[in-house]
Amino acid sequence: MSMTATDTPRRMPARIWLALAIFAAFAALPLFALATGDPFLLLIGTRILAYAIAAMALDLILGYGAMVSFGHAAYLGFGAYAVAILNSYGVTDLVLHILVAAAVSAIFALITGAISLRTRGVYFIMITLAFGQMAYFFFVSLSAYGGDDGTPLQSRSTLFGTDALENDLVMFYVALALLVALFAVATRIVGSRFGRVLIGTRENPVRMEAIGLAPFRYQLTAFVISGCMTSVAGVMLANQAEFVSPSFMNWHRSGELIVMVVLGGVGNLTGAIGGAVVALLLEDWLAVLTQHWKLLFGVFLILMVLYSPHGITGALERLTLRLKRGRK
Amino acid sequence: MTLLSVRNLCKNYGALEVTKDVSLDVAPGELHAIIGPNGAGKTTLIGQLSGQTAPDSGSVWLEGRDITRASMAQRVHLGLARSFQITSILPRFTVLENVALAVQARSGSSFRFFAPVVGERALNDAAMDALAEAGLEERARVRASALSHGEHRRLELAIALATEPRVLLLDEPLAGTGGEEAEAFIQRLRSLKGRFATVLIEHDMEAVFALADRISVLVYGQIIASGTPDMIRNDPKVRTAYLGDEEAA
């Protein structure tokens, strides 16, 4: 009799182990930075961590709820501008920045999600893109904060009244702590009653309706949660760059988030994190090789889709299966 | 006393009248079968009863309450559940999870974000009960997509049972099964009789005449006869329109 992974609640699934391994590697990165003496490594690491948060948040709705949001960069922008705008009013606390970013994102996600969820498939993609661009142009026209050019931050967010975040190492570990915490939250959510309903709406919305669970409320709730989580990434990105601009929320950025999720493997949270890591590292390495790195990246993406349609985690899954069979 | 009551239901697709002034009543515990040739509008009728399809006119009442405008999900909470002619399940969930989700839908909030649902004994136990009634408890841990066709039909039944319906709409539960499988399924439906009212659409005449308390015959969207199995069997209109002359009584 065949058993599935969901039947073994006591044993921790492989994807959790993989995520823990990635977190451990991140935790050890400062040592590596120390050894190589590369001061930018921590900044690059923080940027990757922020995108990992965003990609994981997107996977929560894309992978588990079949909602392909093409406007998720808007929430990066809300997070980033929450830092810039609150800072300019002298409100510098990181926790407050995150709370305000999440609150604004929740309202935006609630309104745009409620409208977007009236549609399906390609139409959902297009309408979320449209809302994302609306948010983008709102900040482009915000001349008090540099409009199109953006604005530098006076200082990074403060951490419990201290300027500890000015230290790149502290900022890096704060970003890592946020990723780990949000990963834990997301993992609990997908394994909860709510998560089961969400996955059910992905599998068969009509069946969900027929057992008395109208998908809309659950999909919208997930959409809001995902938006809030993504804004946390925006807060960290602004602090990492010490600069915010509408380019944070450009539709390219939304596309990159989708690429990270698909590249890593859809619908298991860990894949999105891995996808963010691989995509951003590749971007950095290929950019060193040639200014036409996007071309190389495109080739890589096509190869991935051709040979491993389920992304990095899908490839790893097949590999471990083959190894297990080989041992027997 | 009637539990489910349908009044003057009409539905057109363009010029095609798929439901033509249909009225019927279902008493508590009664099994009311609807038969008719292909294209008679049986599935469309079930769609309108379950809330999947909106009628053009007419009304549907459950326990004296007008539910014509209620959504499918709302009707389930009022006690009106359905199964699908074409198996409609969550293929990547296990059999148990498919049914446990139906239990969850009627027991407590689904807005619980942190407690792991796999470990909820109450859900799993109720789901196992429903699976046992559908004869599928041994396959509980299997992924639903791995089931055979006959097992899929039983899973459809188990999911519907798990919603604890007062009226169950069964859309061709035997579709695609035959022989022993069908025989066992009929036995199962017989043992469930009386616990809730059932509206059964079925092509298998053996099943219909073995199970039904009342039968309505639907031809071109219209009910041409309604009565006990004996009355229907001997109705000359039905015999010519539907059963055919050589059908053994």
Coordinates of C-alpha atoms in Angstrom, one line a residue:
Chain A
M1 CA 0.0 0.0 0.0
S2 CA 1.4 3.4 -1.0
M3 CA 1.9 5.9 1.7
T4 CA 2.2 9.7 1.2
A5 CA 4.3 12.2 3.1
T6 CA 1.2 13.7 4.7
D7 CA 0.6 10.5 6.6
T8 CA 3.7 10.8 8.8
P9 CA 3.1 13.7 11.0
R10 CA 5.6 12.5 13.6
R11 CA 8.6 12.5 11.3
M12 CA 9.8 15.9 10.2
P13 CA 9.4 16.2 6.4
A14 CA 12.6 16.5 4.3
R15 CA 11.7 20.0 3.2
I16 CA 11.9 21.2 6.8
W17 CA 15.3 19.7 7.1
L18 CA 16.4 21.4 3.9
A19 CA 15.2 24.7 5.2
L20 CA 17.0 24.2 8.5
A21 CA 20.2 23.4 6.5
I22 CA 19.7 26.7 4.5
F23 CA 19.2 28.6 7.7
A24 CA 22.3 27.1 9.2
A25 CA 24.3 28.0 6.2
F26 CA 23.1 31.6 6.5
A27 CA 24.0 31.6 10.2
A28 CA 27.5 30.6 9.3
L29 CA 27.9 33.2 6.5
P30 CA 29.4 36.0 8.8
L31 CA 32.2 33.6 9.6
F32 CA 32.9 33.2 5.9
A33 CA 32.7 37.0 5.5
L34 CA 35.2 37.3 8.3
A35 CA 37.6 34.8 6.7
T36 CA 37.4 36.3 3.2
G37 CA 37.3 39.9 4.5
D38 CA 34.6 40.8 2.1
P39 CA 32.5 43.5 3.7
F40 CA 29.7 43.3 1.1
L41 CA 29.0 39.7 1.8
L42 CA 26.7 40.6 4.7
L43 CA 24.8 43.2 2.7
I44 CA 24.3 40.7 -0.1
G45 CA 23.3 38.1 2.5
T46 CA 20.7 40.5 4.0
R47 CA 19.3 41.2 0.5
I48 CA 19.0 37.5 -0.2
L49 CA 17.3 37.0 3.2
A50 CA 14.8 39.7 2.4
Y51 CA 13.9 38.3 -0.9
A52 CA 13.7 34.8 0.6
I53 CA 11.0 36.2 2.9
A54 CA 9.1 37.7 0.0
A55 CA 9.3 34.6 -2.2
M56 CA 8.2 32.4 0.7
A57 CA 5.2 34.7 1.3
L58 CA 4.3 34.6 -2.4
D59 CA 4.6 30.8 -2.3
L60 CA 2.0 30.7 0.5
I61 CA -0.6 31.9 -2.0
L62 CA 0.9 30.8 -5.3
G63 CA 1.9 27.4 -4.3
Y64 CA -0.7 26.6 -1.7
G65 CA -3.7 28.6 -3.0
A66 CA -3.0 28.7 -6.8
M67 CA -3.2 32.5 -6.7
V68 CA -0.5 33.8 -9.1
S69 CA -0.1 37.3 -7.9
F70 CA 1.9 39.4 -10.4
G71 CA 1.8 42.5 -8.1
H72 CA 3.5 41.3 -5.0
A73 CA 6.3 43.8 -5.4
A74 CA 3.8 46.4 -4.2
Y75 CA 4.1 45.0 -0.7
L76 CA 7.9 45.3 -0.9
G77 CA 7.3 49.0 -1.6
F78 CA 4.9 49.4 1.3
G79 CA 7.5 48.0 3.6
A80 CA 10.3 50.1 2.2
Y81 CA 8.3 53.3 2.2
A82 CA 7.0 52.6 5.7
V83 CA 10.6 52.9 6.8
A84 CA 11.4 56.0 4.7
I85 CA 8.2 57.9 5.6
L86 CA 8.1 57.0 9.3
N87 CA 11.8 57.9 9.6
S88 CA 11.2 61.3 8.1
Y89 CA 8.7 61.9 11.0
G90 CA 11.2 60.7 13.5
V91 CA 9.5 57.3 14.1
T92 CA 12.4 55.0 13.7
D93 CA 11.6 51.8 15.6
L94 CA 11.9 48.6 13.5
V95 CA 8.9 47.0 15.2
L96 CA 6.7 50.0 14.5
H97 CA 8.0 50.1 10.9
I98 CA 7.0 46.4 10.5
L99 CA 3.6 46.9 12.1
V100 CA 2.7 49.9 9.9
A101 CA 4.0 48.2 6.8
A102 CA 1.9 45.1 7.6
A103 CA -1.2 47.2 8.4
V104 CA -1.0 49.2 5.1
S105 CA -0.3 46.0 3.2
A106 CA -3.3 44.3 4.9
I107 CA -5.6 47.0 3.8
F108 CA -4.3 47.1 0.3
A109 CA -4.4 43.3 0.0
L110 CA -7.9 43.2 1.4
I111 CA -9.3 45.6 -1.1
T112 CA -7.3 44.5 -4.2
G113 CA -7.6 40.8 -3.3
A114 CA -11.4 41.0 -2.8
I115 CA -11.6 42.4 -6.4
S116 CA -9.0 40.2 -8.0
L117 CA -10.4 37.0 -6.5
R118 CA -13.5 37.6 -8.6
T119 CA -11.4 36.4 -11.5
R120 CA -9.3 33.3 -12.2
G121 CA -6.2 32.2 -14.0
V122 CA -4.7 34.7 -16.5
Y123 CA -7.2 37.4 -15.5
F124 CA -6.1 37.1 -11.8
I125 CA -2.5 37.6 -12.9
M126 CA -3.4 40.6 -15.0
I127 CA -5.5 42.3 -12.4
T128 CA -3.0 41.9 -9.6
L129 CA -0.4 43.3 -12.0
A130 CA -2.6 46.3 -12.6
F131 CA -3.1 46.9 -8.9
G132 CA 0.7 46.5 -8.4
Q133 CA 1.4 49.1 -11.1
M134 CA -1.2 51.5 -9.5
A135 CA 0.8 51.3 -6.2
Y136 CA 4.0 51.8 -8.2
F137 CA 2.8 55.0 -9.9
F138 CA 1.4 56.3 -6.6
F139 CA 4.9 56.3 -5.2
V140 CA 6.4 57.6 -8.5
S141 CA 4.2 60.7 -8.1
L142 CA 5.1 61.1 -4.4
S143 CA 7.5 64.0 -4.9
A144 CA 8.0 64.6 -1.2
Y145 CA 9.9 61.3 -1.2
G146 CA 11.9 61.8 -4.4
G147 CA 9.2 60.6 -6.8
D148 CA 10.7 58.5 -9.5
D149 CA 14.3 58.9 -8.1
G150 CA 13.4 57.7 -4.6
T151 CA 15.0 59.0 -1.4
P152 CA 18.0 57.9 0.7
L153 CA 17.3 57.0 4.4
Q154 CA 18.7 59.3 7.0
S155 CA 19.4 56.2 9.1
R156 CA 18.4 52.6 9.4
S157 CA 15.5 51.6 11.7
T158 CA 16.3 51.5 15.4
L159 CA 16.1 48.3 17.3
F160 CA 14.5 48.7 20.7
G161 CA 15.8 52.3 20.9
T162 CA 19.4 51.4 19.8
D163 CA 21.1 52.0 16.5
A164 CA 22.3 48.4 16.5
L165 CA 20.9 47.9 12.9
E166 CA 23.6 50.3 11.7
N167 CA 25.9 47.3 12.2
D168 CA 25.7 45.1 9.1
L169 CA 26.2 42.0 11.1
V170 CA 23.3 42.8 13.4
M171 CA 21.1 43.7 10.5
F172 CA 22.0 40.4 8.8
Y173 CA 21.0 38.4 11.9
V174 CA 17.8 40.3 12.4
A175 CA 16.8 39.5 8.8
L176 CA 17.7 35.9 9.4
A177 CA 15.7 35.8 12.6
L178 CA 12.7 37.3 10.7
L179 CA 13.0 34.7 7.9
V180 CA 13.2 31.8 10.4
A181 CA 10.2 33.2 12.4
L182 CA 8.1 33.7 9.4
F183 CA 9.0 30.3 8.0
A184 CA 7.8 28.8 11.2
V185 CA 4.6 30.8 11.1
A186 CA 4.0 29.8 7.4
T187 CA 4.7 26.2 8.1
R188 CA 2.2 26.1 10.9
I189 CA -0.4 27.8 8.7
V190 CA -0.1 25.3 5.9
G191 CA -0.5 22.5 8.3
S192 CA -3.5 24.0 10.1
R193 CA -7.2 23.7 9.5
F194 CA -7.0 26.9 7.5
G195 CA -4.1 25.5 5.5
R196 CA -5.9 22.4 4.6
V197 CA -8.8 24.5 3.3
L198 CA -6.5 26.7 1.3
I199 CA -4.8 23.7 -0.3
G200 CA -8.2 22.2 -1.0
T201 CA -9.2 25.4 -2.9
R202 CA -6.1 24.9 -5.0
E203 CA -7.0 21.3 -5.7
N204 CA -10.7 21.6 -6.4
P205 CA -12.7 24.7 -5.6
V206 CA -16.0 23.2 -6.7
R207 CA -15.5 20.3 -4.3
M208 CA -14.8 22.7 -1.5
E209 CA -18.0 24.6 -2.2
A210 CA -19.8 21.2 -2.2
I211 CA -18.7 20.4 1.3
G212 CA -19.7 23.8 2.5
L213 CA -16.5 25.8 2.3
A214 CA -16.8 28.7 -0.1
P215 CA -13.2 29.4 -1.2
F216 CA -13.3 33.2 -1.4
R217 CA -12.9 34.0 2.3
Y218 CA -10.0 31.6 2.8
Q219 CA -8.3 32.7 -0.4
L220 CA -8.7 36.3 0.6
T221 CA -7.3 35.7 4.1
A222 CA -4.3 33.9 2.7
F223 CA -3.8 36.8 0.2
V224 CA -3.7 39.3 3.1
I225 CA -1.4 37.2 5.2
S226 CA 1.0 36.9 2.2
G227 CA 0.9 40.6 1.6
C228 CA 1.8 41.4 5.2
M229 CA 4.7 38.9 5.2
T230 CA 6.0 40.4 2.0
S231 CA 6.0 43.9 3.5
V232 CA 8.4 42.7 6.2
A233 CA 10.9 41.9 3.4
G234 CA 10.4 45.5 2.1
V235 CA 11.3 46.9 5.5
M236 CA 14.5 44.9 5.5
L237 CA 15.3 45.8 1.9
A238 CA 15.0 49.5 2.7
N239 CA 17.4 49.1 5.6
Q240 CA 19.8 47.1 3.6
A241 CA 20.0 49.6 0.8
E242 CA 19.5 52.7 3.0
F243 CA 17.5 53.9 0.1
V244 CA 14.0 53.5 -1.2
S245 CA 12.5 54.1 -4.6
P246 CA 9.5 53.0 -6.6
S247 CA 11.8 50.6 -8.4
F248 CA 11.3 48.3 -5.4
M249 CA 7.8 47.8 -6.6
N250 CA 8.2 47.8 -10.3
W251 CA 6.4 44.9 -12.1
H252 CA 9.8 43.4 -13.0
R253 CA 10.3 42.9 -9.3
S254 CA 6.9 41.0 -9.1
G255 CA 8.1 38.9 -11.9
E256 CA 11.4 38.1 -10.2
L257 CA 9.5 37.0 -7.1
I258 CA 7.5 34.5 -9.3
V259 CA 10.7 33.3 -10.9
M260 CA 12.2 32.6 -7.5
V261 CA 9.2 30.6 -6.4
V262 CA 9.0 28.6 -9.6
L263 CA 12.8 28.1 -9.8
G264 CA 12.9 26.8 -6.2
G265 CA 9.8 24.6 -6.4
V266 CA 6.2 25.6 -5.9
G267 CA 4.2 24.8 -2.8
N268 CA 6.6 23.8 -0.1
L269 CA 8.0 27.1 1.3
T270 CA 11.5 25.8 1.4
G271 CA 11.7 25.8 -2.4
A272 CA 10.9 29.5 -2.5
I273 CA 13.7 30.3 -0.1
G274 CA 16.1 28.2 -2.1
G275 CA 14.9 29.8 -5.3
A276 CA 15.6 33.3 -3.9
V277 CA 19.1 32.2 -2.9
V278 CA 19.9 30.6 -6.2
A279 CA 18.4 33.4 -8.3
L280 CA 20.2 36.2 -6.5
L281 CA 23.5 34.4 -6.4
L282 CA 23.3 33.6 -10.0
E283 CA 22.4 37.2 -10.8
D284 CA 25.5 38.3 -8.9
W285 CA 27.8 35.8 -10.5
L286 CA 26.5 36.1 -14.0
A287 CA 26.7 39.9 -13.8
V288 CA 30.4 39.6 -13.1
L289 CA 30.9 37.4 -16.2
T290 CA 29.0 39.6 -18.6
Q291 CA 26.7 42.6 -18.8
H292 CA 24.4 40.4 -20.8
W293 CA 23.8 38.2 -17.7
K294 CA 20.0 38.3 -18.2
L295 CA 20.5 36.3 -21.3
L296 CA 22.4 33.6 -19.5
F297 CA 19.9 33.7 -16.7
G298 CA 17.1 33.2 -19.2
V299 CA 18.9 30.2 -20.6
F300 CA 19.3 28.8 -17.1
L301 CA 15.6 29.3 -16.4
I302 CA 14.6 27.5 -19.7
L303 CA 16.9 24.6 -18.8
M304 CA 15.4 24.4 -15.4
V305 CA 11.8 24.4 -16.7
L306 CA 12.7 21.7 -19.3
Y307 CA 14.6 19.4 -17.0
S308 CA 13.1 20.0 -13.7
P309 CA 9.6 21.5 -13.9
H310 CA 9.1 21.2 -10.2
G311 CA 12.1 23.4 -9.5
I312 CA 15.1 22.8 -7.2
T313 CA 13.1 20.9 -4.5
G314 CA 11.5 18.8 -7.2
A315 CA 14.9 17.8 -8.5
L316 CA 16.1 17.0 -5.0
E317 CA 13.1 14.9 -4.3
R318 CA 13.7 12.9 -7.4
L319 CA 17.4 12.5 -6.5
T320 CA 16.7 11.2 -3.0
L321 CA 14.1 8.8 -4.4
R322 CA 16.6 7.5 -6.9
L323 CA 19.2 7.1 -4.1
K324 CA 16.7 5.2 -1.9
R325 CA 15.9 2.9 -4.7
G326 CA 19.5 2.4 -5.5
R327 CA 20.2 1.3 -1.9
K328 CA 17.5 -1.4 -2.0
Chain B
M1 CA -44.6 16.8 5.9
T2 CA -42.0 17.5 3.3
L3 CA -38.4 18.2 3.9
L4 CA -37.3 19.3 0.4
S5 CA -39.8 20.9 -1.8
V6 CA -39.3 22.1 -5.4
R7 CA -41.9 24.4 -7.0
N8 CA -42.3 25.2 -10.7
L9 CA -38.6 25.1 -11.5
C10 CA -37.6 26.3 -15.0
K11 CA -34.2 26.6 -16.6
N12 CA -33.5 27.4 -20.3
Y13 CA -30.2 27.2 -22.1
G14 CA -31.0 29.5 -25.0
A15 CA -33.9 27.9 -26.8
L16 CA -33.4 24.6 -25.0
E17 CA -35.7 24.0 -22.1
V18 CA -33.7 21.8 -19.8
T19 CA -36.0 22.1 -16.8
K20 CA -39.6 22.7 -17.5
D21 CA -42.0 23.5 -14.6
V22 CA -40.6 20.8 -12.3
S23 CA -42.2 20.4 -8.9
L24 CA -41.5 17.6 -6.5
D25 CA -41.6 16.9 -2.8
V26 CA -39.3 14.7 -0.7
A27 CA -40.4 13.5 2.7
P28 CA -37.9 12.9 5.6
G29 CA -36.1 9.6 5.2
E30 CA -37.6 9.1 1.8
L31 CA -35.6 8.0 -1.2
H32 CA -36.8 9.8 -4.3
A33 CA -35.3 8.6 -7.5
I34 CA -35.3 10.6 -10.7
I35 CA -34.9 8.7 -13.9
G36 CA -35.0 9.6 -17.5
P37 CA -33.2 9.1 -20.8
N38 CA -29.9 10.8 -21.5
G39 CA -30.3 14.5 -22.0
A40 CA -33.5 14.7 -20.0
G41 CA -32.0 17.4 -17.7
K42 CA -31.3 15.3 -14.6
T43 CA -27.9 16.7 -13.8
T44 CA -29.1 20.2 -14.4
L45 CA -31.9 19.6 -12.0
I46 CA -29.5 18.4 -9.3
G47 CA -27.4 21.4 -10.1
Q48 CA -30.3 23.7 -9.3
L49 CA -31.2 21.8 -6.1
S50 CA -27.6 21.9 -4.9
G51 CA -27.1 25.6 -5.8
Q52 CA -24.5 25.1 -8.5
T53 CA -26.8 26.3 -11.2
A54 CA -29.3 29.1 -10.7
P55 CA -32.9 28.4 -12.0
D56 CA -34.6 31.0 -14.3
S57 CA -37.7 30.8 -12.2
G58 CA -39.4 28.7 -9.6
S59 CA -38.2 28.0 -6.0
V60 CA -36.5 25.4 -3.8
W61 CA -37.5 25.0 -0.2
L62 CA -35.8 23.1 2.6
E63 CA -37.8 22.6 5.7
G64 CA -40.1 25.5 4.8
R65 CA -37.2 27.8 4.1
D66 CA -36.7 29.3 0.7
I67 CA -33.1 28.4 -0.4
T68 CA -33.5 29.3 -4.1
R69 CA -30.9 32.0 -3.8
A70 CA -28.6 30.3 -1.3
S71 CA -25.1 29.3 -2.5
M72 CA -23.9 25.7 -2.7
A73 CA -21.8 26.2 0.5
Q74 CA -24.7 27.7 2.4
R75 CA -27.0 24.8 1.4
V76 CA -24.5 22.3 2.7
H77 CA -24.6 24.0 6.1
L78 CA -28.4 23.8 6.0
G79 CA -28.1 20.1 5.5
L80 CA -28.3 19.7 1.7
A81 CA -25.3 17.8 0.4
R82 CA -24.5 16.4 -3.1
S83 CA -22.2 13.9 -4.8
F84 CA -21.0 14.3 -8.3
Q85 CA -21.6 12.2 -11.4
I86 CA -18.0 12.8 -12.4
T87 CA -15.8 12.1 -9.4
S88 CA -14.8 15.4 -7.8
I89 CA -12.3 14.9 -5.1
L90 CA -9.0 16.4 -3.9
P91 CA -6.6 14.1 -5.7
R92 CA -3.5 14.9 -3.8
F93 CA -5.1 14.5 -0.4
T94 CA -5.3 11.1 1.2
V95 CA -8.7 9.5 1.3
L96 CA -8.9 10.3 5.0
E97 CA -8.0 13.9 4.5
N98 CA -10.7 14.2 1.8
V99 CA -13.3 13.1 4.2
A100 CA -11.8 14.9 7.3
L101 CA -12.1 18.2 5.4
A102 CA -15.8 17.6 5.0
V103 CA -16.1 16.9 8.7
Q104 CA -14.1 20.1 9.4
A105 CA -16.5 22.1 7.3
R106 CA -19.3 21.4 9.7
S107 CA -17.5 21.3 13.0
G108 CA -15.9 24.4 14.3
S109 CA -14.1 27.2 12.5
S110 CA -11.7 26.7 9.6
F111 CA -10.0 30.0 10.6
R112 CA -7.6 28.2 12.8
F113 CA -4.1 29.0 11.7
F114 CA -1.6 27.2 14.1
A115 CA -2.8 23.9 15.5
P116 CA -1.8 21.0 13.2
V117 CA -4.9 19.6 11.6
V118 CA -3.4 16.1 11.0
G119 CA -3.5 15.4 14.7
E120 CA -7.2 16.4 15.3
R121 CA -8.6 13.1 16.6
A122 CA -12.3 14.3 16.4
L123 CA -12.0 15.0 12.7
N124 CA -10.2 11.8 11.8
D125 CA -12.5 9.6 13.9
A126 CA -15.6 11.1 12.3
A127 CA -14.0 10.7 8.9
M128 CA -13.2 7.1 9.6
D129 CA -16.8 6.5 10.5
A130 CA -18.0 7.9 7.2
L131 CA -15.3 5.9 5.4
A132 CA -16.5 2.7 7.1
E133 CA -20.1 3.4 6.0
A134 CA -18.9 3.8 2.4
G135 CA -16.8 0.7 2.7
L136 CA -13.5 2.4 2.2
E137 CA -11.9 2.4 5.7
E138 CA -9.0 0.2 4.6
R139 CA -7.9 2.7 2.0
A140 CA -7.9 5.7 4.4
R141 CA -4.2 6.3 4.2
V142 CA -3.9 6.1 0.4
R143 CA -3.6 9.1 -1.8
A144 CA -7.1 9.7 -3.4
S145 CA -5.7 9.8 -6.9
A146 CA -4.5 6.2 -6.5
L147 CA -8.0 4.8 -6.0
S148 CA -9.8 2.7 -8.5
H149 CA -12.9 4.0 -10.2
G150 CA -15.2 2.1 -8.0
E151 CA -13.3 3.4 -4.9
H152 CA -13.6 6.9 -6.2
R153 CA -17.4 6.5 -6.3
R154 CA -17.3 5.3 -2.7
L155 CA -15.1 8.2 -1.7
E156 CA -17.7 10.5 -3.2
L157 CA -20.3 8.9 -1.0
A158 CA -18.1 9.1 2.1
I159 CA -17.5 12.8 1.6
A160 CA -21.2 13.5 1.2
L161 CA -22.0 11.4 4.3
A162 CA -19.3 13.3 6.3
T163 CA -21.2 16.5 5.8
E164 CA -24.1 14.9 7.8
P165 CA -26.8 15.8 5.3
R166 CA -30.5 15.8 6.0
V167 CA -31.1 15.6 2.3
L168 CA -28.5 13.9 0.1
L169 CA -28.4 14.5 -3.6
L170 CA -26.8 11.5 -5.4
D171 CA -25.9 12.2 -9.0
E172 CA -25.4 8.7 -10.6
P173 CA -23.4 7.2 -7.8
L174 CA -23.1 4.0 -9.7
A175 CA -21.8 5.7 -12.9
G176 CA -19.2 3.5 -14.5
T177 CA -19.4 0.6 -11.9
G178 CA -20.8 -2.8 -12.6
G179 CA -21.2 -6.3 -11.3
E180 CA -20.3 -6.9 -7.7
E181 CA -19.1 -3.4 -7.1
A182 CA -22.5 -2.0 -8.1
E183 CA -24.3 -4.7 -6.1
A184 CA -22.3 -3.8 -3.0
F185 CA -23.0 -0.1 -3.5
I186 CA -26.7 -0.8 -3.7
Q187 CA -26.5 -2.7 -0.5
R188 CA -24.7 0.2 1.1
L189 CA -27.3 2.7 0.0
R190 CA -30.0 0.4 1.3
S191 CA -28.4 0.3 4.7
L192 CA -28.2 4.1 4.8
K193 CA -31.9 4.5 3.9
G194 CA -34.1 6.3 6.3
R195 CA -31.2 8.2 8.0
F196 CA -31.7 11.1 5.6
A197 CA -33.8 11.9 2.6
T198 CA -32.2 11.1 -0.7
V199 CA -32.7 12.4 -4.2
L200 CA -31.1 9.7 -6.4
I201 CA -30.4 10.1 -10.1
E202 CA -29.4 6.8 -11.6
H203 CA -29.4 5.0 -14.9
D204 CA -29.1 1.6 -13.3
M205 CA -32.8 0.5 -13.2
E206 CA -32.1 -2.4 -11.0
A207 CA -30.7 0.0 -8.4
V208 CA -33.6 2.4 -8.8
F209 CA -36.4 -0.1 -8.4
A210 CA -34.6 -1.8 -5.5
L211 CA -34.0 1.4 -3.5
A212 CA -36.6 4.0 -4.4
D213 CA -39.7 4.9 -2.3
R214 CA -40.9 7.2 -5.1
I215 CA -39.8 7.6 -8.6
S216 CA -40.2 10.6 -10.9
V217 CA -39.6 10.3 -14.6
L218 CA -38.0 13.2 -16.3
V219 CA -38.3 13.5 -20.1
Y220 CA -37.1 16.6 -22.0
G221 CA -36.9 18.5 -18.8
Q222 CA -40.5 17.7 -17.7
I223 CA -41.8 15.3 -15.1
I224 CA -44.2 13.0 -17.0
A225 CA -44.9 10.7 -14.1
S226 CA -44.3 10.4 -10.4
G227 CA -45.2 7.7 -8.0
T228 CA -44.2 4.4 -6.3
P229 CA -42.0 2.0 -8.2
D230 CA -45.0 -0.2 -8.9
M231 CA -47.0 2.7 -10.3
I232 CA -44.1 3.8 -12.5
R233 CA -43.4 0.3 -13.7
N234 CA -47.0 -0.1 -14.9
D235 CA -47.4 3.4 -16.2
P236 CA -48.0 3.1 -20.0
K237 CA -46.6 6.6 -20.7
V238 CA -43.4 5.8 -18.9
R239 CA -43.1 2.4 -20.7
T240 CA -43.3 4.0 -24.1
A241 CA -41.3 7.1 -23.3
Y242 CA -38.5 5.6 -21.4
L243 CA -38.4 2.0 -20.3
G244 CA -39.1 0.5 -23.7
D245 CA -41.6 -2.2 -24.3
E246 CA -39.5 -5.3 -23.6
E247 CA -38.4 -4.0 -20.2
A248 CA -39.2 -6.8 -17.7
A249 CA -41.4 -5.7 -14.9

